[in-house]
mmCIF file of C-alpha atoms and ligand atoms in Angstrom:
data_model
loop_
_atom_site.group_PDB
_atom_site.id
_atom_site.type_symbol
_atom_site.label_atom_id
_atom_site.label_comp_id
_atom_site.label_asym_id
_atom_site.label_seq_id
_atom_site.Cartn_x
_atom_site.Cartn_y
_atom_site.Cartn_z
ATOM 1 C CA ARG A 285 14.978 9.356 0.088
ATOM 2 C CA PRO A 286 14.167 7.236 -2.950
ATOM 3 C CA ARG A 287 10.639 5.981 -2.970
ATOM 4 C CA ILE A 288 9.238 2.453 -2.828
ATOM 5 C CA LEU A 289 5.683 1.344 -3.486
ATOM 6 C CA SER A 290 4.120 -2.091 -3.272
ATOM 7 C CA GLY A 291 0.829 -3.771 -2.469
ATOM 8 C CA MET A 292 -1.064 -7.002 -2.040
ATOM 9 C CA GLN A 293 -4.593 -7.941 -2.969
ATOM 10 C CA PRO A 294 -6.956 -8.530 -0.036
ATOM 11 C CA THR A 295 -8.504 -11.512 -1.789
ATOM 12 C CA ASP A 296 -8.480 -13.938 1.163
ATOM 13 C CA ASP A 297 -8.827 -13.946 4.922
ATOM 14 C CA SER A 298 -5.141 -14.732 5.206
ATOM 15 C CA LEU A 299 -1.935 -14.045 3.336
ATOM 16 C CA THR A 300 0.285 -17.002 2.439
ATOM 17 C CA LEU A 301 3.815 -17.838 3.503
ATOM 18 C CA GLY A 302 4.775 -16.996 -0.115
ATOM 19 C CA ASN A 303 3.436 -13.438 0.304
ATOM 20 C CA TYR A 304 5.317 -13.152 3.571
ATOM 21 C CA ILE A 305 8.709 -14.471 2.482
ATOM 22 C CA GLY A 306 8.630 -13.189 -1.097
ATOM 23 C CA ALA A 307 7.273 -9.708 -0.410
ATOM 24 C CA LEU A 308 6.460 -8.689 3.159
ATOM 25 C CA THR A 309 9.918 -9.412 4.613
ATOM 26 C CA GLN A 310 11.431 -7.294 1.813
ATOM 27 C CA TRP A 311 9.014 -4.469 2.552
ATOM 28 C CA VAL A 312 10.087 -4.495 6.183
ATOM 29 C CA ALA A 313 13.791 -4.555 5.323
ATOM 30 C CA LEU A 314 13.466 -1.569 2.977
ATOM 31 C CA GLN A 315 11.781 0.721 5.517
ATOM 32 C CA ASP A 316 15.057 2.078 6.884
ATOM 33 C CA SER A 317 16.609 3.294 3.677
ATOM 34 C CA TYR A 318 13.614 4.272 1.529
ATOM 35 C CA ASP A 319 10.460 6.339 1.676
ATOM 36 C CA THR A 320 8.101 3.351 1.677
ATOM 37 C CA LEU A 321 4.417 3.216 0.746
ATOM 38 C CA TYR A 322 2.468 -0.026 1.071
ATOM 39 C CA MET A 323 -1.141 -0.433 0.089
ATOM 40 C CA MET A 324 -4.027 -2.854 0.220
ATOM 41 C CA ALA A 325 -4.968 -3.271 -3.462
ATOM 42 C CA ASP A 326 -8.722 -3.471 -2.938
ATOM 43 C CA LEU A 327 -9.546 -2.212 -6.432
ATOM 44 C CA HIS A 328 -7.484 -5.053 -7.843
ATOM 45 C CA ALA A 329 -9.320 -7.500 -5.576
ATOM 46 C CA LEU A 330 -12.610 -6.508 -7.245
ATOM 47 C CA THR A 331 -11.468 -8.485 -10.293
ATOM 48 C CA VAL A 332 -12.369 -11.689 -8.451
ATOM 49 C CA ASN A 333 -15.847 -10.347 -7.656
ATOM 50 C CA PRO A 334 -15.727 -10.705 -3.863
ATOM 51 C CA GLU A 335 -18.697 -10.558 -1.549
ATOM 52 C CA PRO A 336 -18.795 -6.867 -0.389
ATOM 53 C CA ALA A 337 -18.751 -7.412 3.388
ATOM 54 C CA ARG A 338 -15.929 -9.920 3.079
ATOM 55 C CA LEU A 339 -13.818 -7.602 0.968
ATOM 56 C CA ARG A 340 -14.057 -4.909 3.636
ATOM 57 C CA GLU A 341 -13.122 -7.394 6.343
ATOM 58 C CA ARG A 342 -10.223 -8.768 4.322
ATOM 59 C CA THR A 343 -8.842 -5.325 3.661
ATOM 60 C CA ARG A 344 -8.569 -4.768 7.435
ATOM 61 C CA ARG A 345 -7.105 -8.204 8.001
ATOM 62 C CA THR A 346 -4.507 -7.573 5.318
ATOM 63 C CA LEU A 347 -3.480 -4.377 7.094
ATOM 64 C CA ALA A 348 -3.241 -6.255 10.412
ATOM 65 C CA GLN A 349 -0.946 -8.791 8.732
ATOM 66 C CA TYR A 350 1.290 -6.069 7.295
ATOM 67 C CA LEU A 351 1.635 -4.625 10.802
ATOM 68 C CA ALA A 352 2.173 -8.008 12.451
ATOM 69 C CA GLY A 353 4.856 -8.769 9.853
ATOM 70 C CA GLY A 354 6.785 -5.683 10.913
ATOM 71 C CA VAL A 355 5.627 -2.845 8.668
ATOM 72 C CA ASP A 356 5.863 0.184 10.931
ATOM 73 C CA PRO A 357 3.302 2.965 10.382
ATOM 74 C CA GLU A 358 5.807 5.463 11.783
ATOM 75 C CA ARG A 359 8.228 4.704 8.974
ATOM 76 C CA SER A 360 5.929 3.533 6.159
ATOM 77 C CA THR A 361 2.779 4.999 4.648
ATOM 78 C CA LEU A 362 0.009 2.391 4.791
ATOM 79 C CA PHE A 363 -3.119 3.011 2.792
ATOM 80 C CA VAL A 364 -6.077 1.509 0.986
ATOM 81 C CA GLN A 365 -5.895 1.886 -2.791
ATOM 82 C CA SER A 366 -9.538 2.990 -3.138
ATOM 83 C CA HIS A 367 -8.988 5.798 -0.601
ATOM 84 C CA VAL A 368 -6.833 7.517 -3.210
ATOM 85 C CA PRO A 369 -9.068 8.166 -6.238
ATOM 86 C CA GLU A 370 -6.072 9.181 -8.343
ATOM 87 C CA HIS A 371 -5.265 5.478 -8.913
ATOM 88 C CA ALA A 372 -8.363 4.937 -11.036
ATOM 89 C CA GLU A 373 -7.900 8.319 -12.716
ATOM 90 C CA LEU A 374 -4.320 7.726 -13.789
ATOM 91 C CA ALA A 375 -5.232 4.195 -14.888
ATOM 92 C CA TRP A 376 -7.515 5.673 -17.551
ATOM 93 C CA ILE A 377 -4.745 7.870 -18.936
ATOM 94 C CA LEU A 378 -2.376 4.904 -18.998
ATOM 95 C CA SER A 379 -4.914 2.617 -20.631
ATOM 96 C CA CYS A 380 -4.940 5.051 -23.562
ATOM 97 C CA GLN A 381 -1.181 4.522 -23.853
ATOM 98 C CA THR A 382 -1.233 0.725 -23.646
ATOM 99 C CA GLY A 383 -1.505 -1.509 -26.677
ATOM 100 C CA PHE A 384 -4.311 -4.030 -26.803
ATOM 101 C CA GLY A 385 -1.836 -6.632 -28.033
ATOM 102 C CA GLU A 386 0.651 -5.657 -25.364
ATOM 103 C CA ALA A 387 -1.947 -6.183 -22.613
ATOM 104 C CA SER A 388 -3.101 -9.428 -24.257
ATOM 105 C CA ARG A 389 0.389 -10.881 -23.802
ATOM 106 C CA MET A 390 0.276 -10.786 -19.990
ATOM 107 C CA THR A 391 0.651 -14.401 -18.871
ATOM 108 C CA GLN A 392 -1.317 -13.951 -15.625
ATOM 109 C CA PHE A 393 -4.235 -12.614 -17.635
ATOM 110 C CA LYS A 394 -3.999 -15.441 -20.148
ATOM 111 C CA ASP A 395 -3.900 -18.065 -17.375
ATOM 112 C CA LYS A 396 -6.848 -16.584 -15.484
ATOM 113 C CA ALA A 397 -8.871 -15.929 -18.621
ATOM 114 C CA ALA A 398 -8.286 -19.509 -19.788
ATOM 115 C CA LYS A 399 -9.789 -20.753 -16.531
ATOM 116 C CA GLN A 400 -12.790 -18.417 -16.594
ATOM 117 C CA GLY A 401 -13.727 -18.431 -20.266
ATOM 118 C CA THR A 402 -14.504 -15.313 -22.345
ATOM 119 C CA ASP A 403 -17.786 -14.516 -20.607
ATOM 120 C CA GLY A 404 -16.393 -15.027 -17.110
ATOM 121 C CA THR A 405 -13.395 -12.808 -17.870
ATOM 122 C CA THR A 406 -13.979 -9.150 -17.131
ATOM 123 C CA VAL A 407 -12.477 -6.103 -18.772
ATOM 124 C CA GLY A 408 -11.126 -5.296 -15.295
ATOM 125 C CA LEU A 409 -9.038 -8.446 -15.310
ATOM 126 C CA PHE A 410 -7.663 -7.419 -18.689
ATOM 127 C CA THR A 411 -6.710 -3.901 -17.598
ATOM 128 C CA TYR A 412 -5.433 -5.068 -14.199
ATOM 129 C CA PRO A 413 -1.753 -4.446 -15.108
ATOM 130 C CA VAL A 414 -2.613 -0.902 -16.244
ATOM 131 C CA LEU A 415 -4.078 -0.136 -12.815
ATOM 132 C CA MET A 416 -0.957 -1.632 -11.274
ATOM 133 C CA ALA A 417 1.191 0.645 -13.447
ATOM 134 C CA ALA A 418 -0.868 3.600 -12.194
ATOM 135 C CA ASP A 419 -0.271 2.498 -8.568
ATOM 136 C CA ILE A 420 3.451 2.643 -9.132
ATOM 137 C CA LEU A 421 3.803 5.698 -11.384
ATOM 138 C CA LEU A 422 1.587 7.883 -9.155
ATOM 139 C CA TYR A 423 4.238 7.839 -6.442
ATOM 140 C CA ASP A 424 7.308 8.282 -8.659
ATOM 141 C CA ALA A 425 8.437 4.992 -7.137
ATOM 142 C CA GLU A 426 11.991 4.032 -8.051
ATOM 143 C CA ARG A 427 11.773 0.460 -6.798
ATOM 144 C CA VAL A 428 8.932 -2.004 -6.419
ATOM 145 C CA PRO A 429 9.519 -5.002 -4.123
ATOM 146 C CA VAL A 430 7.557 -7.998 -5.422
ATOM 147 C CA GLY A 431 7.851 -11.728 -5.997
ATOM 148 C CA GLU A 432 8.860 -13.295 -9.299
ATOM 149 C CA ASP A 433 5.238 -13.665 -10.476
ATOM 150 C CA GLN A 434 4.914 -9.876 -10.777
ATOM 151 C CA ARG A 435 7.981 -9.425 -12.999
ATOM 152 C CA GLN A 436 5.998 -9.168 -16.226
ATOM 153 C CA HIS A 437 3.675 -6.574 -14.703
ATOM 154 C CA LEU A 438 6.725 -4.513 -13.779
ATOM 155 C CA GLU A 439 8.011 -4.813 -17.333
ATOM 156 C CA ILE A 440 4.790 -3.488 -18.827
ATOM 157 C CA THR A 441 4.830 -0.698 -16.234
ATOM 158 C CA ARG A 442 8.318 0.294 -17.396
ATOM 159 C CA ASP A 443 7.250 0.146 -21.051
ATOM 160 C CA ILE A 444 4.240 2.374 -20.390
ATOM 161 C CA ALA A 445 6.383 4.799 -18.378
ATOM 162 C CA GLU A 446 9.007 5.051 -21.109
ATOM 163 C CA ARG A 447 6.296 5.626 -23.697
ATOM 164 C CA LEU A 448 4.841 8.486 -21.655
ATOM 165 C CA ASN A 449 8.256 10.063 -21.272
ATOM 166 C CA THR A 450 8.950 9.773 -24.996
ATOM 167 C CA ARG A 451 5.615 11.298 -25.968
ATOM 168 C CA PHE A 452 5.139 13.928 -23.274
ATOM 169 C CA GLY A 453 8.623 14.817 -22.019
ATOM 170 C CA HIS A 454 11.364 12.785 -20.372
ATOM 171 C CA ASP A 455 10.404 13.681 -16.802
ATOM 172 C CA THR A 456 6.672 12.982 -17.047
ATOM 173 C CA VAL A 457 6.991 9.875 -14.870
ATOM 174 C CA VAL A 458 9.738 7.917 -13.092
ATOM 175 C CA VAL A 459 10.610 4.580 -14.719
ATOM 176 C CA PRO A 460 10.585 2.052 -11.834
ATOM 177 C CA GLU A 461 12.921 -0.891 -11.220
ATOM 178 C CA PRO A 462 11.612 -4.197 -9.878
ATOM 179 C CA HIS A 463 13.127 -5.229 -6.548
ATOM 180 C CA ILE A 464 13.049 -9.022 -6.732
ATOM 181 C CA VAL A 465 15.274 -10.952 -4.322
ATOM 182 C CA LYS A 466 16.111 -14.069 -6.265
ATOM 183 C CA ALA A 467 16.613 -16.476 -3.359
ATOM 184 C CA VAL A 468 13.094 -15.924 -2.023
ATOM 185 C CA ALA A 469 11.192 -14.552 -5.036
ATOM 186 C CA LYS A 470 9.274 -17.757 -5.623
ATOM 187 C CA ILE A 471 8.127 -19.967 -2.768
ATOM 188 C CA TYR A 472 6.686 -23.184 -4.130
ATOM 189 C CA ASP A 473 3.605 -25.228 -3.338
ATOM 190 C CA LEU A 474 4.482 -27.953 -0.807
ATOM 191 C CA GLN A 475 2.600 -30.641 -2.722
ATOM 192 C CA GLU A 476 3.586 -29.478 -6.185
ATOM 193 C CA PRO A 477 7.029 -27.945 -5.715
ATOM 194 C CA THR A 478 7.368 -26.795 -9.310
ATOM 195 C CA SER A 479 4.331 -24.474 -9.009
ATOM 196 C CA LYS A 480 4.111 -21.245 -7.050
ATOM 197 C CA MET A 481 2.535 -21.381 -3.592
ATOM 198 C CA SER A 482 -0.629 -19.425 -4.275
ATOM 199 C CA LYS A 483 -3.791 -18.161 -2.677
ATOM 200 C CA SER A 484 -5.900 -19.782 -5.362
ATOM 201 C CA ALA A 485 -4.501 -23.284 -4.826
ATOM 202 C CA THR A 486 -7.067 -25.368 -3.004
ATOM 203 C CA GLY A 487 -4.826 -28.238 -1.957
ATOM 204 C CA LYS A 488 -2.632 -28.845 1.057
ATOM 205 C CA GLY A 489 0.444 -27.245 -0.476
ATOM 206 C CA THR A 490 -0.204 -23.727 0.826
ATOM 207 C CA ILE A 491 0.720 -22.363 4.256
ATOM 208 C CA TRP A 492 -1.756 -19.678 5.342
ATOM 209 C CA LEU A 493 -0.416 -17.209 7.892
ATOM 210 C CA LEU A 494 -3.676 -17.280 9.847
ATOM 211 C CA ASP A 495 -4.345 -21.020 9.723
ATOM 212 C CA ASP A 496 -4.066 -23.108 12.880
ATOM 213 C CA PRO A 497 -0.265 -23.580 13.263
ATOM 214 C CA LYS A 498 -0.859 -27.304 13.849
ATOM 215 C CA VAL A 499 -2.358 -27.599 10.367
ATOM 216 C CA SER A 500 0.652 -25.794 8.924
ATOM 217 C CA ALA A 501 3.063 -28.076 10.801
ATOM 218 C CA LYS A 502 1.277 -31.078 9.313
ATOM 219 C CA ARG A 503 1.529 -29.611 5.837
ATOM 220 C CA ILE A 504 5.287 -29.145 6.216
ATOM 221 C CA LYS A 505 5.655 -32.727 7.428
ATOM 222 C CA SER A 506 3.761 -34.087 4.425
ATOM 223 C CA ALA A 507 5.559 -31.919 1.868
ATOM 224 C CA VAL A 508 6.599 -33.682 -1.333
ATOM 225 C CA THR A 509 10.364 -34.327 -1.552
ATOM 226 C CA ASP A 510 12.289 -36.904 -3.660
ATOM 227 C CA ASP A 511 13.869 -40.358 -3.425
ATOM 228 C CA GLU A 512 17.499 -39.354 -3.126
ATOM 229 C CA ALA A 513 17.345 -38.948 0.669
ATOM 230 C CA VAL A 514 20.100 -36.338 0.754
ATOM 231 C CA VAL A 515 19.415 -32.841 2.085
ATOM 232 C CA ARG A 516 20.907 -30.634 -0.601
ATOM 233 C CA TYR A 517 19.873 -27.341 -2.213
ATOM 234 C CA ASP A 518 19.368 -27.961 -5.915
ATOM 235 C CA PRO A 519 16.129 -26.433 -7.231
ATOM 236 C CA ALA A 520 16.441 -28.050 -10.682
ATOM 237 C CA THR A 521 16.585 -31.660 -9.518
ATOM 238 C CA LYS A 522 15.339 -31.362 -5.917
ATOM 239 C CA PRO A 523 12.594 -28.717 -5.978
ATOM 240 C CA GLY A 524 10.772 -29.962 -2.864
ATOM 241 C CA VAL A 525 13.770 -30.142 -0.537
ATOM 242 C CA SER A 526 15.190 -26.882 -1.927
ATOM 243 C CA ASN A 527 11.884 -25.122 -1.221
ATOM 244 C CA LEU A 528 11.918 -26.392 2.376
ATOM 245 C CA LEU A 529 15.482 -25.104 2.783
ATOM 246 C CA THR A 530 14.504 -21.706 1.383
ATOM 247 C CA ILE A 531 11.582 -21.448 3.805
ATOM 248 C CA PHE A 532 13.712 -22.645 6.728
ATOM 249 C CA SER A 533 16.394 -20.103 5.925
ATOM 250 C CA ALA A 534 13.906 -17.237 5.534
ATOM 251 C CA LEU A 535 12.158 -17.966 8.830
ATOM 252 C CA THR A 536 15.279 -18.478 10.942
ATOM 253 C CA GLY A 537 17.852 -16.210 9.311
ATOM 254 C CA ARG A 538 20.250 -19.146 8.956
ATOM 255 C CA THR A 539 21.933 -19.587 5.580
ATOM 256 C CA VAL A 540 20.970 -22.438 3.259
ATOM 257 C CA ALA A 541 24.628 -23.603 3.282
ATOM 258 C CA ASP A 542 24.559 -23.790 7.074
ATOM 259 C CA LEU A 543 21.343 -25.833 6.993
ATOM 260 C CA GLU A 544 22.775 -28.175 4.339
ATOM 261 C CA THR A 545 25.730 -28.878 6.612
ATOM 262 C CA GLU A 546 23.575 -29.479 9.657
ATOM 263 C CA TYR A 547 21.268 -31.928 7.848
ATOM 264 C CA ALA A 548 23.958 -33.496 5.617
ATOM 265 C CA ASP A 549 23.650 -36.953 7.114
ATOM 266 C CA LYS A 550 20.146 -36.705 8.496
ATOM 267 C CA GLN A 551 16.882 -37.894 7.018
ATOM 268 C CA TYR A 552 14.239 -35.710 5.401
ATOM 269 C CA GLY A 553 12.048 -36.450 8.409
ATOM 270 C CA HIS A 554 14.460 -34.568 10.685
ATOM 271 C CA LEU A 555 14.466 -31.550 8.423
ATOM 272 C CA LYS A 556 10.686 -31.537 8.253
ATOM 273 C CA VAL A 557 10.168 -31.897 12.010
ATOM 274 C CA ASP A 558 12.554 -29.029 12.722
ATOM 275 C CA LEU A 559 11.097 -26.820 10.005
ATOM 276 C CA ALA A 560 7.557 -27.561 11.204
ATOM 277 C CA GLU A 561 8.657 -26.382 14.647
ATOM 278 C CA ALA A 562 10.179 -23.193 13.184
ATOM 279 C CA VAL A 563 6.937 -22.528 11.301
ATOM 280 C CA VAL A 564 4.875 -22.911 14.492
ATOM 281 C CA GLU A 565 7.307 -20.651 16.365
ATOM 282 C CA PHE A 566 6.872 -18.031 13.687
ATOM 283 C CA LEU A 567 3.089 -18.333 13.245
ATOM 284 C CA THR A 568 2.056 -18.387 16.894
ATOM 285 C CA PRO A 569 3.310 -14.923 17.903
ATOM 286 C CA PHE A 570 2.463 -13.572 14.435
ATOM 287 C CA GLN A 571 -1.180 -14.540 14.945
ATOM 288 C CA GLU A 572 -1.204 -13.056 18.439
ATOM 289 C CA ARG A 573 -0.063 -9.757 16.977
ATOM 290 C CA VAL A 574 -2.701 -9.918 14.217
ATOM 291 C CA ASP A 575 -5.419 -10.543 16.816
ATOM 292 C CA SER A 576 -4.245 -7.665 18.918
ATOM 293 C CA TYR A 577 -4.294 -5.261 15.925
ATOM 294 C CA LEU A 578 -7.734 -6.472 14.887
ATOM 295 C CA SER A 579 -9.068 -5.909 18.393
ATOM 296 C CA ASP A 580 -8.480 -2.170 18.006
ATOM 297 C CA PRO A 581 -10.294 -1.096 14.815
ATOM 298 C CA ALA A 582 -10.122 2.579 15.786
ATOM 299 C CA GLU A 583 -6.331 2.411 15.730
ATOM 300 C CA LEU A 584 -6.360 0.666 12.332
ATOM 301 C CA ASP A 585 -8.630 3.435 11.030
ATOM 302 C CA ARG A 586 -6.200 6.069 12.323
ATOM 303 C CA VAL A 587 -3.317 4.393 10.492
ATOM 304 C CA LEU A 588 -5.359 4.281 7.281
ATOM 305 C CA ALA A 589 -6.592 7.867 7.547
ATOM 306 C CA ALA A 590 -3.068 9.186 8.051
ATOM 307 C CA GLY A 591 -1.782 6.974 5.251
ATOM 308 C CA ALA A 592 -4.468 8.052 2.790
ATOM 309 C CA GLN A 593 -3.783 11.706 3.487
ATOM 310 C CA LYS A 594 -0.075 11.320 2.861
ATOM 311 C CA ALA A 595 -0.591 9.177 -0.226
ATOM 312 C CA ARG A 596 -3.083 11.634 -1.717
ATOM 313 C CA GLU A 597 -0.680 14.541 -1.352
ATOM 314 C CA ILE A 598 1.845 12.741 -3.519
ATOM 315 C CA ALA A 599 -0.673 11.195 -5.902
ATOM 316 C CA SER A 600 -2.541 14.428 -6.622
ATOM 317 C CA THR A 601 0.692 16.226 -7.528
ATOM 318 C CA THR A 602 1.696 13.486 -9.973
ATOM 319 C CA LEU A 603 -1.763 13.255 -11.502
ATOM 320 C CA ALA A 604 -1.896 17.032 -12.054
ATOM 321 C CA ARG A 605 1.490 16.853 -13.793
ATOM 322 C CA VAL A 606 0.363 14.018 -16.074
ATOM 323 C CA TYR A 607 -3.005 15.670 -16.844
ATOM 324 C CA ASP A 608 -1.122 18.792 -17.841
ATOM 325 C CA ARG A 609 1.396 16.920 -20.017
ATOM 326 C CA VAL A 610 -1.231 14.975 -21.932
ATOM 327 C CA GLY A 611 -3.158 18.174 -22.680
ATOM 328 C CA LEU A 612 -6.210 18.060 -20.449
ATOM 329 C CA LEU A 613 -7.625 21.539 -19.877
ATOM 330 C CA PRO A 614 -7.215 22.503 -16.213
ATOM 331 C CA ALA A 615 -10.367 23.343 -14.262
ATOM 332 C CA SER A 616 -9.855 26.857 -12.982
HETATM 333 P P1 TYM B 1312 -0.487 -10.598 -4.797
HETATM 334 O O1 TYM B 1312 -1.512 -10.075 -3.867
HETATM 335 O O2 TYM B 1312 -0.829 -11.771 -5.646
HETATM 336 O O3 TYM B 1312 0.810 -10.993 -4.009
HETATM 337 C C1 TYM B 1312 1.423 -10.087 -3.090
HETATM 338 C C2 TYM B 1312 2.942 -10.199 -3.168
HETATM 339 O O4 TYM B 1312 3.370 -11.525 -2.816
HETATM 340 C C3 TYM B 1312 4.220 -12.048 -3.825
HETATM 341 N N1 TYM B 1312 4.031 -13.503 -3.887
HETATM 342 C C4 TYM B 1312 5.011 -14.410 -3.770
HETATM 343 N N2 TYM B 1312 6.332 -14.277 -3.592
HETATM 344 C C5 TYM B 1312 7.060 -15.414 -3.515
HETATM 345 N N3 TYM B 1312 6.530 -16.664 -3.593
HETATM 346 C C6 TYM B 1312 5.201 -16.830 -3.767
HETATM 347 N N4 TYM B 1312 4.695 -18.054 -3.838
HETATM 348 C C7 TYM B 1312 4.380 -15.675 -3.870
HETATM 349 N N5 TYM B 1312 3.048 -15.491 -4.042
HETATM 350 C C8 TYM B 1312 2.853 -14.158 -4.053
HETATM 351 C C9 TYM B 1312 3.778 -11.340 -5.080
HETATM 352 O O5 TYM B 1312 4.773 -11.366 -6.074
HETATM 353 C C10 TYM B 1312 3.493 -9.949 -4.571
HETATM 354 O O6 TYM B 1312 4.684 -9.195 -4.480
HETATM 355 N N6 TYM B 1312 -0.695 -7.343 -8.550
HETATM 356 C C11 TYM B 1312 -0.167 -7.554 -7.228
HETATM 357 C C12 TYM B 1312 -0.625 -6.526 -6.214
HETATM 358 C C13 TYM B 1312 -0.348 -5.123 -6.623
HETATM 359 C C14 TYM B 1312 0.916 -4.476 -6.661
HETATM 360 C C15 TYM B 1312 0.648 -3.147 -7.102
HETATM 361 C C16 TYM B 1312 2.208 -4.873 -6.380
HETATM 362 C C17 TYM B 1312 -1.289 -4.214 -7.011
HETATM 363 N N7 TYM B 1312 -0.672 -3.026 -7.302
HETATM 364 C C18 TYM B 1312 1.693 -2.222 -7.265
HETATM 365 C C19 TYM B 1312 3.229 -3.955 -6.551
HETATM 366 C C20 TYM B 1312 2.972 -2.635 -6.980
HETATM 367 C C21 TYM B 1312 -0.633 -8.923 -6.745
HETATM 368 O O7 TYM B 1312 -1.620 -9.436 -7.183
HETATM 369 O O8 TYM B 1312 0.078 -9.418 -5.722
#
């Protein structure tokens, strides 16, 4: 079966509704037809310099949220990035095949570096996309389910992969395709519906999966809309209402067209009250499942141990192939 790899950074106690709708629901849907591997990108999370004990805790909580969202350890390989040392090893090889200018053009890097200044910006933040390329290429992944914000990182991954194949032989690595589902690939901030809903936003525009559902309901009800007072999906002119419709559709399985018809002659308030209820109905059992997974750390450890073993089998084979192709002398 064709292989899929993806991951999220355990940078916060909770994932966001954007992570869930844009990525996690796709991960779950792909489990039946692909050989799926999903990781906690803890090495990537080090770029924000987390407090050590919190990083460990967040890595577990991220796993619990993957499971609560429907990732099934019987069908998917779940592992922690740092448990597979080949990620860091391949990243070095790839960094020697990546242009400095090429890496400098990454918009996420430029945005983050602009906020942190030259001294606050680490080399790790700069080489972040190279590590991400290693994550993907190690598993010969054919598709990578992510949200729109990761598109450029997938492009550089493809460029690096093609370069390796040109230099070292066409089958050195598999060139991956992004799997980005347009309708849900970018969930927007509720207060600023032209910006991505993000973990780093500090305002009231983010829905956190592990926040009190009442807080989330309130945030939906105070979402920014527009003055037209017509419920209609039109992201260009009605970003706020369109975002609410996207979220409503993703959480209930109803189509946007169906929702437009139902709310055609109703006020925004109706839409918000009903969506707030759908959000609470989703979050409440989700959080119960997260709590139940977190209450059994031994079981989480078993999932991770099995996942790491499976991941390492694949990763070590790929790394040995790449080491050989680039001319490293084998240890005998
Ligand atoms: P991260 O942790 O920022 O986000 C995890 C996933 O959630 C998606 N996402 C969104 N989708 C829709 N709307 C939003 N508002 C939204 N916010 C986040 C992201 O696109 C992502 O799919 N670099 C990656 C983690 C990573 C990775 C990898 C991914 C490390 N190695 C290898 C794929 C393959 C990141 O920071 O995602």
